[in-house]
Short mmCIF file of C-alpha atoms and ligand atoms in Angstrom, two decimals:
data_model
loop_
_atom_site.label_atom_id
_atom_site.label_comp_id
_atom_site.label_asym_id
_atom_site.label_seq_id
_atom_site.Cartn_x
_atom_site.Cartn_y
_atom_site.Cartn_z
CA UNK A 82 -10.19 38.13 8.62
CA UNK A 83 -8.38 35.71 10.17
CA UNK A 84 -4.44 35.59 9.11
CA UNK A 85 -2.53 31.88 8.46
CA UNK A 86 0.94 31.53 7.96
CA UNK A 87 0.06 29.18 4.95
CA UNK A 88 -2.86 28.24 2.84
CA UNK A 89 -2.15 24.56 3.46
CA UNK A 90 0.16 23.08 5.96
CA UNK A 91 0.44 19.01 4.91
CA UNK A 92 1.68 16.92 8.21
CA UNK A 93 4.09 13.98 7.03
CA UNK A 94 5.83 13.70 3.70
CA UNK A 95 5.66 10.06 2.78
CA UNK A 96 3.45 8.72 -0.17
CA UNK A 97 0.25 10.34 -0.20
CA UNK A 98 1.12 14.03 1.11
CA UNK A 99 4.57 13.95 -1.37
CA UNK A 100 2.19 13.32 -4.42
CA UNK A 101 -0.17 15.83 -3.54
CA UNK A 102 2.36 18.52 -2.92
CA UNK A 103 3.66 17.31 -6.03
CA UNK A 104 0.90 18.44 -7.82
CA UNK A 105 0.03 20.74 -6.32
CA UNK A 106 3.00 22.87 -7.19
CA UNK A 107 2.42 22.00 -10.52
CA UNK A 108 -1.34 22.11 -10.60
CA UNK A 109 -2.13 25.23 -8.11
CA UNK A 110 1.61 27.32 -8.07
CA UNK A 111 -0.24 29.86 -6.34
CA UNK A 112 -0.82 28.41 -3.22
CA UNK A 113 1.27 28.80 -0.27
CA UNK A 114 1.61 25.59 0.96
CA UNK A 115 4.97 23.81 3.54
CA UNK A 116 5.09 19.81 3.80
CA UNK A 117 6.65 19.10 7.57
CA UNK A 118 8.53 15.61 7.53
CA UNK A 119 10.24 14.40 10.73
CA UNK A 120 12.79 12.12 8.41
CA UNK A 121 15.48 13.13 5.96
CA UNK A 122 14.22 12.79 2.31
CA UNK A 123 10.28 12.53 0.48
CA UNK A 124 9.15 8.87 0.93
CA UNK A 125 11.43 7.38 3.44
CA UNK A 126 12.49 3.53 2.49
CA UNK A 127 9.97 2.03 0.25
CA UNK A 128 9.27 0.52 -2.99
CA UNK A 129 6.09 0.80 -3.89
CA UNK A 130 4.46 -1.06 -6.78
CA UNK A 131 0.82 -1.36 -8.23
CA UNK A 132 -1.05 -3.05 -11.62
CA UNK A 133 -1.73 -1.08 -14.63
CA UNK A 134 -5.33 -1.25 -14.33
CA UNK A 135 -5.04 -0.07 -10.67
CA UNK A 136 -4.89 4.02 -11.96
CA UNK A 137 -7.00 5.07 -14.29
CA UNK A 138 -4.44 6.25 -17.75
CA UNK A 139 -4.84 10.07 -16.42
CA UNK A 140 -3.12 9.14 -12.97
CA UNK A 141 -0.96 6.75 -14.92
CA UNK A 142 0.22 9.87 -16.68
CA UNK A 143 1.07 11.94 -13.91
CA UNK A 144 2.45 9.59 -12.05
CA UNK A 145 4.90 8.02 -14.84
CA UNK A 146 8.35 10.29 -14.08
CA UNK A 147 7.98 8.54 -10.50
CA UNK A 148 8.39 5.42 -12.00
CA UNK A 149 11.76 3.15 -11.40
CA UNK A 150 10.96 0.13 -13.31
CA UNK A 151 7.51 -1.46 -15.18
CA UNK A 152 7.69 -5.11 -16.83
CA UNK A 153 4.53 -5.95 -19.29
CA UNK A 154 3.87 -9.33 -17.05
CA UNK A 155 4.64 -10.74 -13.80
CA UNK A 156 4.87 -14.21 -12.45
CA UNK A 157 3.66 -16.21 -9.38
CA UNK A 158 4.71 -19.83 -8.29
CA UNK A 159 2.60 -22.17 -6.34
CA UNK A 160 3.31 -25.46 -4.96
CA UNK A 161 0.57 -27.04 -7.38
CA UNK A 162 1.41 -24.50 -10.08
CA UNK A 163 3.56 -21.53 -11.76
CA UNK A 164 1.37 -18.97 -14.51
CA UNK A 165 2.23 -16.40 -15.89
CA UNK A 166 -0.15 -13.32 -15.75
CA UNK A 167 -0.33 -10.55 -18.73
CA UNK A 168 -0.72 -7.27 -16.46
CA UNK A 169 2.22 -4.52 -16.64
CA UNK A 170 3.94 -3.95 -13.14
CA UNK A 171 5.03 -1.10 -11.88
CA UNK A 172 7.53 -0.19 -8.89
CA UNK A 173 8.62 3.44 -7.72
CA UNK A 174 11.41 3.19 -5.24
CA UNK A 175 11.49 6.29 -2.73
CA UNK A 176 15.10 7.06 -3.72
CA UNK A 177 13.77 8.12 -6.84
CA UNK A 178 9.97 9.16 -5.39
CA UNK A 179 12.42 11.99 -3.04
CA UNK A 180 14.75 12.97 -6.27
CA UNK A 181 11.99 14.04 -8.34
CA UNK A 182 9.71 15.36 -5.97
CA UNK A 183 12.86 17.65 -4.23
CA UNK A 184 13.66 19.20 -7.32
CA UNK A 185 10.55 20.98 -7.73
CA UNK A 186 9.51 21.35 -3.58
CA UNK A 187 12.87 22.24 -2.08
CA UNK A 188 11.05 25.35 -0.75
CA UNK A 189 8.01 24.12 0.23
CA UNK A 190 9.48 21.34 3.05
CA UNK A 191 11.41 20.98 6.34
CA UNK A 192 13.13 17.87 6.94
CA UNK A 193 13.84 16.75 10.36
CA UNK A 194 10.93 18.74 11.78
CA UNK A 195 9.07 16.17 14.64
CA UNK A 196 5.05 17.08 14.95
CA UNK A 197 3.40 17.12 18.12
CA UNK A 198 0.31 17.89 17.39
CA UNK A 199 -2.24 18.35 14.73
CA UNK A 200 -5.38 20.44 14.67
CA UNK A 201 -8.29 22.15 12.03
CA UNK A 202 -6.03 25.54 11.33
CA UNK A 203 -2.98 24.21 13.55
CA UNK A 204 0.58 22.09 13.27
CA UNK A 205 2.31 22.26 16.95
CA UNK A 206 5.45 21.37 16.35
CA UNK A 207 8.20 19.71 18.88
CA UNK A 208 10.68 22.62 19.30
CA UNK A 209 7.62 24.50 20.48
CA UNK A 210 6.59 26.64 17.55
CA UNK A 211 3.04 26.47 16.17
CA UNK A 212 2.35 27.33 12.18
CA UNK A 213 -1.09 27.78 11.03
CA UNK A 214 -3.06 26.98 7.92
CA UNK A 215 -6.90 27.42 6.15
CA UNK A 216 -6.24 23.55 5.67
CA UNK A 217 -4.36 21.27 7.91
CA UNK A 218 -3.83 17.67 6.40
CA UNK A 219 -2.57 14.71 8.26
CA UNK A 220 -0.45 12.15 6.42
CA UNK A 221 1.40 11.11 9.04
CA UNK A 222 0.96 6.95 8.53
CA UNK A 223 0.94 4.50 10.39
CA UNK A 224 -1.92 3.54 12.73
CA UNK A 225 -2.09 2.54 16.01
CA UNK A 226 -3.10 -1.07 15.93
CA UNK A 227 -5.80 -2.77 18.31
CA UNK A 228 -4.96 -5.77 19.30
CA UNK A 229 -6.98 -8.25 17.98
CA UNK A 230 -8.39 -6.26 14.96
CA UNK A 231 -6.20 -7.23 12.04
CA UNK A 232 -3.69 -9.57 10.66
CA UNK A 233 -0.76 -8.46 9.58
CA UNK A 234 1.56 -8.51 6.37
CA UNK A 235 4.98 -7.97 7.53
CA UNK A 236 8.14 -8.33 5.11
CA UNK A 237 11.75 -7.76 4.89
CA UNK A 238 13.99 -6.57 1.87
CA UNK A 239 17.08 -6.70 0.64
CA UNK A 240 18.53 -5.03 -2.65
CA UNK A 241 21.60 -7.32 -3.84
CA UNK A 242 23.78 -7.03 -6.80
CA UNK A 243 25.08 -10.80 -8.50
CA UNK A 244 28.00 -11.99 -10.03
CA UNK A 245 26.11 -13.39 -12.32
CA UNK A 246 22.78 -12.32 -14.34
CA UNK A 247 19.76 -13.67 -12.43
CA UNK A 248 17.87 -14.93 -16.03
CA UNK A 249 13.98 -13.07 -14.10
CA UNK A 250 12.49 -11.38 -17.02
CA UNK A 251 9.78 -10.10 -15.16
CA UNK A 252 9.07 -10.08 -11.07
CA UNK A 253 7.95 -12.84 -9.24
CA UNK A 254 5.35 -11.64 -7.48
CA UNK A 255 5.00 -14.61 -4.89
CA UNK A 256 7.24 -17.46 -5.07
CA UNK A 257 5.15 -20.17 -2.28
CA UNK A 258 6.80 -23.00 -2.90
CA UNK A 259 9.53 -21.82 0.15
CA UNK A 260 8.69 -23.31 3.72
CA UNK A 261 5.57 -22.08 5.40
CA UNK A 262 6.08 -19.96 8.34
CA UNK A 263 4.48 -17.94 10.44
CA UNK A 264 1.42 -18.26 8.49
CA UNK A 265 1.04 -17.51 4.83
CA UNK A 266 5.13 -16.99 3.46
CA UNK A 267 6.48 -15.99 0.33
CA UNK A 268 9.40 -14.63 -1.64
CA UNK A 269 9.05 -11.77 -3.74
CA UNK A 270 11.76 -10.76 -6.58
CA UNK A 271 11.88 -7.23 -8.33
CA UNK A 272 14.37 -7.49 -11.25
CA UNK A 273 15.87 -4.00 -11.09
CA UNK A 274 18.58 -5.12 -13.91
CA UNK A 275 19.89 -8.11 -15.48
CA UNK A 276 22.34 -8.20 -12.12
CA UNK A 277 20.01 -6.89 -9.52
CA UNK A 278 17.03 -7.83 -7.76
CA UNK A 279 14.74 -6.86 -4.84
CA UNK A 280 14.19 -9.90 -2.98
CA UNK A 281 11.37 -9.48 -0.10
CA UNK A 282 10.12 -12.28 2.49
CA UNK A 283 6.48 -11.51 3.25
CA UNK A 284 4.59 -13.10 5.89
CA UNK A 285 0.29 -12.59 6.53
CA UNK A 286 1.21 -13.59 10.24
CA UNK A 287 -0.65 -13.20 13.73
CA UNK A 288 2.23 -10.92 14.90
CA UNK A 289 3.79 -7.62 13.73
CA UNK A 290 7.00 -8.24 14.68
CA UNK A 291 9.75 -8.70 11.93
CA UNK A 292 13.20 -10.25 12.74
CA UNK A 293 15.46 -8.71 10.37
CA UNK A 294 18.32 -10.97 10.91
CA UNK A 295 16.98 -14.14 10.65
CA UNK A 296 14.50 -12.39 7.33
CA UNK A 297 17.92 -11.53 6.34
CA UNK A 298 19.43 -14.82 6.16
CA UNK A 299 16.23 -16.59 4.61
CA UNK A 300 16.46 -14.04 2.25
CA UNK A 301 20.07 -15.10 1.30
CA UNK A 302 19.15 -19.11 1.73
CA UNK A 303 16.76 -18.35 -1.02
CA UNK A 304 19.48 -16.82 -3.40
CA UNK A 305 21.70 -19.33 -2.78
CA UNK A 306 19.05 -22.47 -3.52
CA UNK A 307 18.41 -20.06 -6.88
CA UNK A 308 22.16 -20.66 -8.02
CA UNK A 309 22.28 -16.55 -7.36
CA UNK A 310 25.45 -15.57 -5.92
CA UNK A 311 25.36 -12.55 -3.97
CA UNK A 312 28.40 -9.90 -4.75
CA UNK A 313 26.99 -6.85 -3.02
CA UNK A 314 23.86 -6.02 -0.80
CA UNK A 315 22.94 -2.33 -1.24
CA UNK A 316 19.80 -1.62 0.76
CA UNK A 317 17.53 -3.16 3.07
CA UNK A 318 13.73 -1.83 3.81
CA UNK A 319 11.07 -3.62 6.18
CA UNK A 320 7.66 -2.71 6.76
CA UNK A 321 4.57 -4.06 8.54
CA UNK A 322 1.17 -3.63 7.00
CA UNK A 323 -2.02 -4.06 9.07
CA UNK A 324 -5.28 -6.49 7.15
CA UNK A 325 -8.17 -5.44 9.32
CA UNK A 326 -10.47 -8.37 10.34
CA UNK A 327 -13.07 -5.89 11.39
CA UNK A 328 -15.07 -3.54 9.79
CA UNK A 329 -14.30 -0.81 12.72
CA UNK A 330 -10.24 -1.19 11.68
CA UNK A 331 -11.49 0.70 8.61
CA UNK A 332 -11.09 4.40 8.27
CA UNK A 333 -8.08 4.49 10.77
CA UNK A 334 -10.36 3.13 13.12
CA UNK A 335 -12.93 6.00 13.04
CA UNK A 336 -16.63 5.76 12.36
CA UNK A 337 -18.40 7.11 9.42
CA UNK A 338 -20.07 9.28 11.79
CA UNK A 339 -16.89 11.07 12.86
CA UNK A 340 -15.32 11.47 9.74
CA UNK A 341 -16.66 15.24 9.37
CA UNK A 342 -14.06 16.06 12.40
CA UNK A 343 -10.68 17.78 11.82
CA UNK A 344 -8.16 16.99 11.01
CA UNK A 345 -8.19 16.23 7.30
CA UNK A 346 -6.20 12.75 7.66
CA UNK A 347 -5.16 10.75 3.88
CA UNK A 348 -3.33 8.28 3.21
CA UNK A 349 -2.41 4.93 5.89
CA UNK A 350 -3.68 6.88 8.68
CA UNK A 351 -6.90 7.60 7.30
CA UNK A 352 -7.43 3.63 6.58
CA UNK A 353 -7.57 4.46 2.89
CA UNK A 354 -5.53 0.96 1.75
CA UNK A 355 -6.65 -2.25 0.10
CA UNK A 356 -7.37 -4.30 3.71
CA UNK A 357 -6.01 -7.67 1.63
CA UNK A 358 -2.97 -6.27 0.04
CA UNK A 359 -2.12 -3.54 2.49
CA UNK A 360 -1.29 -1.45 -0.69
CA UNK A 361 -2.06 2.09 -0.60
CA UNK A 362 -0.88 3.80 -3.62
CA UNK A 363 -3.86 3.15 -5.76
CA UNK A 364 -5.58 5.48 -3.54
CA UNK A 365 -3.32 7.94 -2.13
CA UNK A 366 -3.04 8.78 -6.39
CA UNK A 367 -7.14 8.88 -6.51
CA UNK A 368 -7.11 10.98 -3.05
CA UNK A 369 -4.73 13.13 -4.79
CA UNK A 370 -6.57 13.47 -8.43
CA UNK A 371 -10.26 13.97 -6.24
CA UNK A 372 -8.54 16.96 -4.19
CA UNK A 373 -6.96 18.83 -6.61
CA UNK A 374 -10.08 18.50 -8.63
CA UNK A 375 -11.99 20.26 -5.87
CA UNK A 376 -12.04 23.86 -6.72
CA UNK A 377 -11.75 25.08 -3.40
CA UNK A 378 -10.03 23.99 -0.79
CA UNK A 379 -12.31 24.72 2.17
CA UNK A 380 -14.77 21.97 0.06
CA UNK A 381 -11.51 19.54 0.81
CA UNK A 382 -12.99 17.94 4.34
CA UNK A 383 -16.50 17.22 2.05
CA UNK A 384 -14.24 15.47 -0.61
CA UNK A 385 -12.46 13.61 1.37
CA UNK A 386 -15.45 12.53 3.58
CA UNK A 387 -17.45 11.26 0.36
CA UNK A 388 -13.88 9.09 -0.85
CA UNK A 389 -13.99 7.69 2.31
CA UNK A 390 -17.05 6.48 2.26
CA UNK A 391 -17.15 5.15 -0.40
CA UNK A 392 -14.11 2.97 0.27
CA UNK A 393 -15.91 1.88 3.50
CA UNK A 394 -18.75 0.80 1.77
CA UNK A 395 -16.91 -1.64 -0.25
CA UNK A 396 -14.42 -2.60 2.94
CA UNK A 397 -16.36 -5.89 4.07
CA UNK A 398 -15.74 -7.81 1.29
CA UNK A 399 -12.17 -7.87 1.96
CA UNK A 400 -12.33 -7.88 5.68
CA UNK A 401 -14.18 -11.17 4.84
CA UNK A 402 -11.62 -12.20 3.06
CA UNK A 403 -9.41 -11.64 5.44
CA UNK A 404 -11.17 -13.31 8.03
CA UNK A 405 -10.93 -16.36 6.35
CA UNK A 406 -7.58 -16.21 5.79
CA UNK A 407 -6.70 -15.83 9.07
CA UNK A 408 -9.44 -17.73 10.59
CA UNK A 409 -8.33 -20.85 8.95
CA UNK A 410 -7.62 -23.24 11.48
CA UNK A 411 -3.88 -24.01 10.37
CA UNK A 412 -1.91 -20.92 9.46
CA UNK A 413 0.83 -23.35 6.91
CA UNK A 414 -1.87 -23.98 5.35
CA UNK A 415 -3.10 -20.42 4.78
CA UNK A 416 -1.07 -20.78 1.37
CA UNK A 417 -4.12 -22.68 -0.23
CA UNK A 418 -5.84 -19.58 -0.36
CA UNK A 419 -3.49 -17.57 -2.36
CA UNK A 420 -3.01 -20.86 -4.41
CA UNK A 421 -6.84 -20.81 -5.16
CA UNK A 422 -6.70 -16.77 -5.60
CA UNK A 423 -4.46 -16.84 -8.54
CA UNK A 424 -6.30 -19.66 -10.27
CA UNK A 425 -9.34 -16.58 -11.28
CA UNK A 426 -9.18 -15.05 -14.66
CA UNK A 427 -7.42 -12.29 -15.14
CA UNK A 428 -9.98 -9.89 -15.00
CA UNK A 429 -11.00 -10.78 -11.64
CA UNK A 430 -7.64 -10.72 -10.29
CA UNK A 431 -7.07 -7.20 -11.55
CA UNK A 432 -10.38 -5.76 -10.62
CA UNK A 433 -9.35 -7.33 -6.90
CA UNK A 434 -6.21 -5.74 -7.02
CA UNK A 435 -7.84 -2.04 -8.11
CA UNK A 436 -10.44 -2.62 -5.70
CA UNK A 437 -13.16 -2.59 -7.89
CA UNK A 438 -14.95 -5.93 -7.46
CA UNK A 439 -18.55 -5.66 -9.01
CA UNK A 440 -21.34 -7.28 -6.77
CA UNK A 441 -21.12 -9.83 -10.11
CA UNK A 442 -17.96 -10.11 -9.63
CA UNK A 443 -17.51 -10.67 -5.87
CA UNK A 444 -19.98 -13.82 -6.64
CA UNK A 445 -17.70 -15.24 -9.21
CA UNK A 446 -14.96 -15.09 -6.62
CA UNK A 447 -16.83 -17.11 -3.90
CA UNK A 448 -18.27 -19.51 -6.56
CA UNK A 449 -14.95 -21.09 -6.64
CA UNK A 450 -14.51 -21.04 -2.70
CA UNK A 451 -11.16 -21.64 -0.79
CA UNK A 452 -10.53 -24.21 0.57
CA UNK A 453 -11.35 -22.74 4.51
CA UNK A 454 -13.69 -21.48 7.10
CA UNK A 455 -15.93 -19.83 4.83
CA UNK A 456 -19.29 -20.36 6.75
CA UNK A 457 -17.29 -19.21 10.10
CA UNK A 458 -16.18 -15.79 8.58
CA UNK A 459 -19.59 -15.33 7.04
CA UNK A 460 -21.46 -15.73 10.17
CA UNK A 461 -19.24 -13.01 12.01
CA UNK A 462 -20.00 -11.01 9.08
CA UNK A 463 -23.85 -11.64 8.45
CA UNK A 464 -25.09 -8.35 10.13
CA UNK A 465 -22.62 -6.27 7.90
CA UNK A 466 -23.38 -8.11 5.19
CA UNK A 467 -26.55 -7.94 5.37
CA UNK A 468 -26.56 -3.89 5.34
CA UNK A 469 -23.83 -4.12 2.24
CA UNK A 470 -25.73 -5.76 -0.22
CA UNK A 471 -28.89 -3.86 -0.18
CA UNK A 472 -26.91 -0.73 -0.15
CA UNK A 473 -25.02 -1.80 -3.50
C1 FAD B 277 8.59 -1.20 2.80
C2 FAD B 277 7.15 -0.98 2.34
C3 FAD B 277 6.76 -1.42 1.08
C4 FAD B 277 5.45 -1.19 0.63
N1 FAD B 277 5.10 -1.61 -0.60
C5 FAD B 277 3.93 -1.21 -1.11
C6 FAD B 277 3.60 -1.47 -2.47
O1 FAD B 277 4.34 -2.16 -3.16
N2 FAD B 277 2.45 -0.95 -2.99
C7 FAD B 277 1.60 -0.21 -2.22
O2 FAD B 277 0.58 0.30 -2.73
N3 FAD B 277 1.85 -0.04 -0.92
C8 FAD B 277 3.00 -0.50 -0.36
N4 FAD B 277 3.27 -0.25 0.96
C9 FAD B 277 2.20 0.28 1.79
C10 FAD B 277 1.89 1.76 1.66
O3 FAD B 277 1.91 2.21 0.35
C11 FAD B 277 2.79 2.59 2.45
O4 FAD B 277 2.63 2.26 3.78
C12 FAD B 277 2.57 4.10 2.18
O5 FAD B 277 3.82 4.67 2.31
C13 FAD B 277 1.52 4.77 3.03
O6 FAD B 277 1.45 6.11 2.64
P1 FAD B 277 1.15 7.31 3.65
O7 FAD B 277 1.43 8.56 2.91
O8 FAD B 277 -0.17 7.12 4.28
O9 FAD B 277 2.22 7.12 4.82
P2 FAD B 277 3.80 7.10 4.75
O10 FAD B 277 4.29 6.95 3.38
O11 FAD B 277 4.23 6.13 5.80
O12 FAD B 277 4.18 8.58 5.22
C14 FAD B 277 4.02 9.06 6.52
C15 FAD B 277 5.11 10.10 6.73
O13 FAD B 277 4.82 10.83 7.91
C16 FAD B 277 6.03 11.05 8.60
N5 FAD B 277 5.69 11.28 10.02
C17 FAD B 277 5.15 10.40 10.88
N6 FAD B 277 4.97 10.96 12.07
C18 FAD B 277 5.41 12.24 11.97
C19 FAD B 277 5.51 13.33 12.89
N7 FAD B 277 5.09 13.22 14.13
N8 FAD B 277 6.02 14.50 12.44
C20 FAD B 277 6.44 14.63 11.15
N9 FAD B 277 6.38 13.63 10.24
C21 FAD B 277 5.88 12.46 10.65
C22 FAD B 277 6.84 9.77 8.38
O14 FAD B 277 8.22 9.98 8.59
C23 FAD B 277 6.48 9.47 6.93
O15 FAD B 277 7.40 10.02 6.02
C24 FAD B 277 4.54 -0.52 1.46
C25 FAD B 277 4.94 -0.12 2.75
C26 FAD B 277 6.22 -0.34 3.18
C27 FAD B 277 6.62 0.11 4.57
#
């Protein structure tokens, strides 16, 4: 018999890999299992925030004590429009996500441990050593991005306290009616308190890059024209989320075909986010709920090669999506699509949020078509979507 130093050995402790240790502590105590995190604390510097109907009320549930903040609706604002939409909200910031999730893991994580390299039953780390596991899983993150292959969603945040209360009741989800820059721009406010907000300026741009000081001072601009005087500004986060324009981008960029090779890789890396939103926590929380419903661990590579899949399958609507978005001949004016989005009931809004468009439903969306390149995006598309709908 082969002897491992752990049963499990999960590479990166950001979202996906601290909710599965997470649980697993709770869920499996008897496994002997280490995260290894090159940064300080669970999480890093993020908020992240999903829709109600994005979990099912099981995940909900185990997820809640990770929770910062939820508001029963949320608001968007349009040039042509402002509504109000009837969906809770949720946010967990990582200050909190690394709290709750230290408290219980303190033994089973290093902090400021750099990985090397990654293998089936192997972790090589940088100072040289090498630990070994039955089950090596890679959440390290980000992906390597090929030029050409997405869009991106890049944004800047700052956390400010104000003299005065700001009067949100609930967040503002995108506020359009600032300038149009580099593309598709909006504000985005997350009323912490009746004093403090997260305000974020988010961009679906050509570029990745983000320049925080001039983000910084938009960011400010906007407060000001909002009669919201600034006393303090706590915290700043940025982040830069690839939208895949083709359907290679998917899976981290692997093929279907390859997916039975090791490493086990979850989360960002594995190309398990929604391609439009660039969110990921609706399915780092169903990665997490299909593992730890596998009995046995060595079945883990099958589960996760089914999940993925499966999200695959349903990737080119989205990438299409995409495509027009970014295909669209002016980028100022790729506004008019999100303008047009958040016209759609409710229902269809949410189920395009959770990822969870019906065939019926993905029809309903293009009934009502934006206003840009459809028929060019389609035609890039055809052979994929061809092959889609008679496998659905
Ligand atoms: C600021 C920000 C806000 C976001 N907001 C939302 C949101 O509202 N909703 C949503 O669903 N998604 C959001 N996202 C997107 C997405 O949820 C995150 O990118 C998510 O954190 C991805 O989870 P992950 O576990 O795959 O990777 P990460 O959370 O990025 O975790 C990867 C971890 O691996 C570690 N690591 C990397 N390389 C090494 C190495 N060599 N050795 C050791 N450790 C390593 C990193 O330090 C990191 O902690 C946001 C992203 C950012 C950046």
């Amino acid at each position: 018999m082969q002897h491992f130093d752990y049963d499990i050995l999960l590479v990166g402790g950001g979202l996906v890999n601290g909710l599965l240790a997470w649980q697993l502590k709770r869920i499996k105590p008897w496994l002997k299992f280490l995260v290894i995190e090159r940064g300080i604390s669970f999480g890093g510097r993020s908020t992240w925030s999903f829709h109600e109907k994005d979990l099912t009320p099981e995940s909900l549930n185990w997820i809640r004590p990770l929770v910062s903040a939820s508001w029963p609706f949320y608001q968007v604002v349009f040039p042509e429009y402002e509504r109000q939409l009837d969906s809770r909200y949720y946010s967990i910031r990582s200050r909190k996500f690394h709290e709750v999730l230290f408290q219980e893991l303190s033994e089973n994580v290093r902090f400021n441990t750099d990985v090397l390299a990654v293998s089936e039953n192997q972790v090589v780390l940088k100072d040289g050593n090498i630990l070994s596991a039955k089950v090596v899983i890679d959440g390290r993150g980000k992906l390597e991005l090929e030029e050409g292959a997405c869009g991106f969603q890049k944004f800047f945040g700052l956390e400010i306290e104000l003299n005065h209360p700001h009067g949100l009741k609930a967040p503002i989800l995108m506020d359009a009616t600032v300038e149009q820059k580099e593309g598709y721009r909006f504000l985005y406010c997350l009323p912490w308190s009746e004093n403090r907000l997260l305000i974020e300026d988010t961009r679906y741009s050509e570029t990745p890059e983000v320049d925080s000081e001039q983000f910084r001072k938009e960011i400010l601009e906007y407060s000001a024209e909002k009669n919201w005087q600034v006393r303090e500004v706590f915290y700043e986060e940025t982040g830069c989320l690839p939208l895949p324009l083709k359907k290679q981008f998917c899976l981290g960029g692997r093929s279907p075909e390859s997916l039975r090779e090791t490493p086990l890789t979850v989360g960002m890396r594995a190309g398990l986010f929604h391609p439009t939103t660039g969110y990921s926590l609706p399915m780092a929380v169903q990665t997490v709920d299909l593992l730890l419903k596998t009995h046995d661990e060595s079945s883990w590579a099958q589960t996760l090669e089914h999940f993925s899949e499966s999200i695959y399958r349903r990737q080119w609507f989205f990438i299409l999506l995409n495509r027009v978005m970014f295909l669209s001949k002016c980028p100022e004016q790729r506004f008019q699509f999100l303008q047009h989005f958040y016209r759609l009931p409710i229902d269809l809004i949410e189920s395009f949020y959770a990822n969870r468009l019906s065939l019926f439903e993905k029809a309903r969306f293009f009934l009502r078509t934006p206003p840009v390149p459809v028929r060019a995006a389609l035609s890039a598309l055809r052979k994929e979507l061809a092959h889609e709908l008679s496998s659905e």
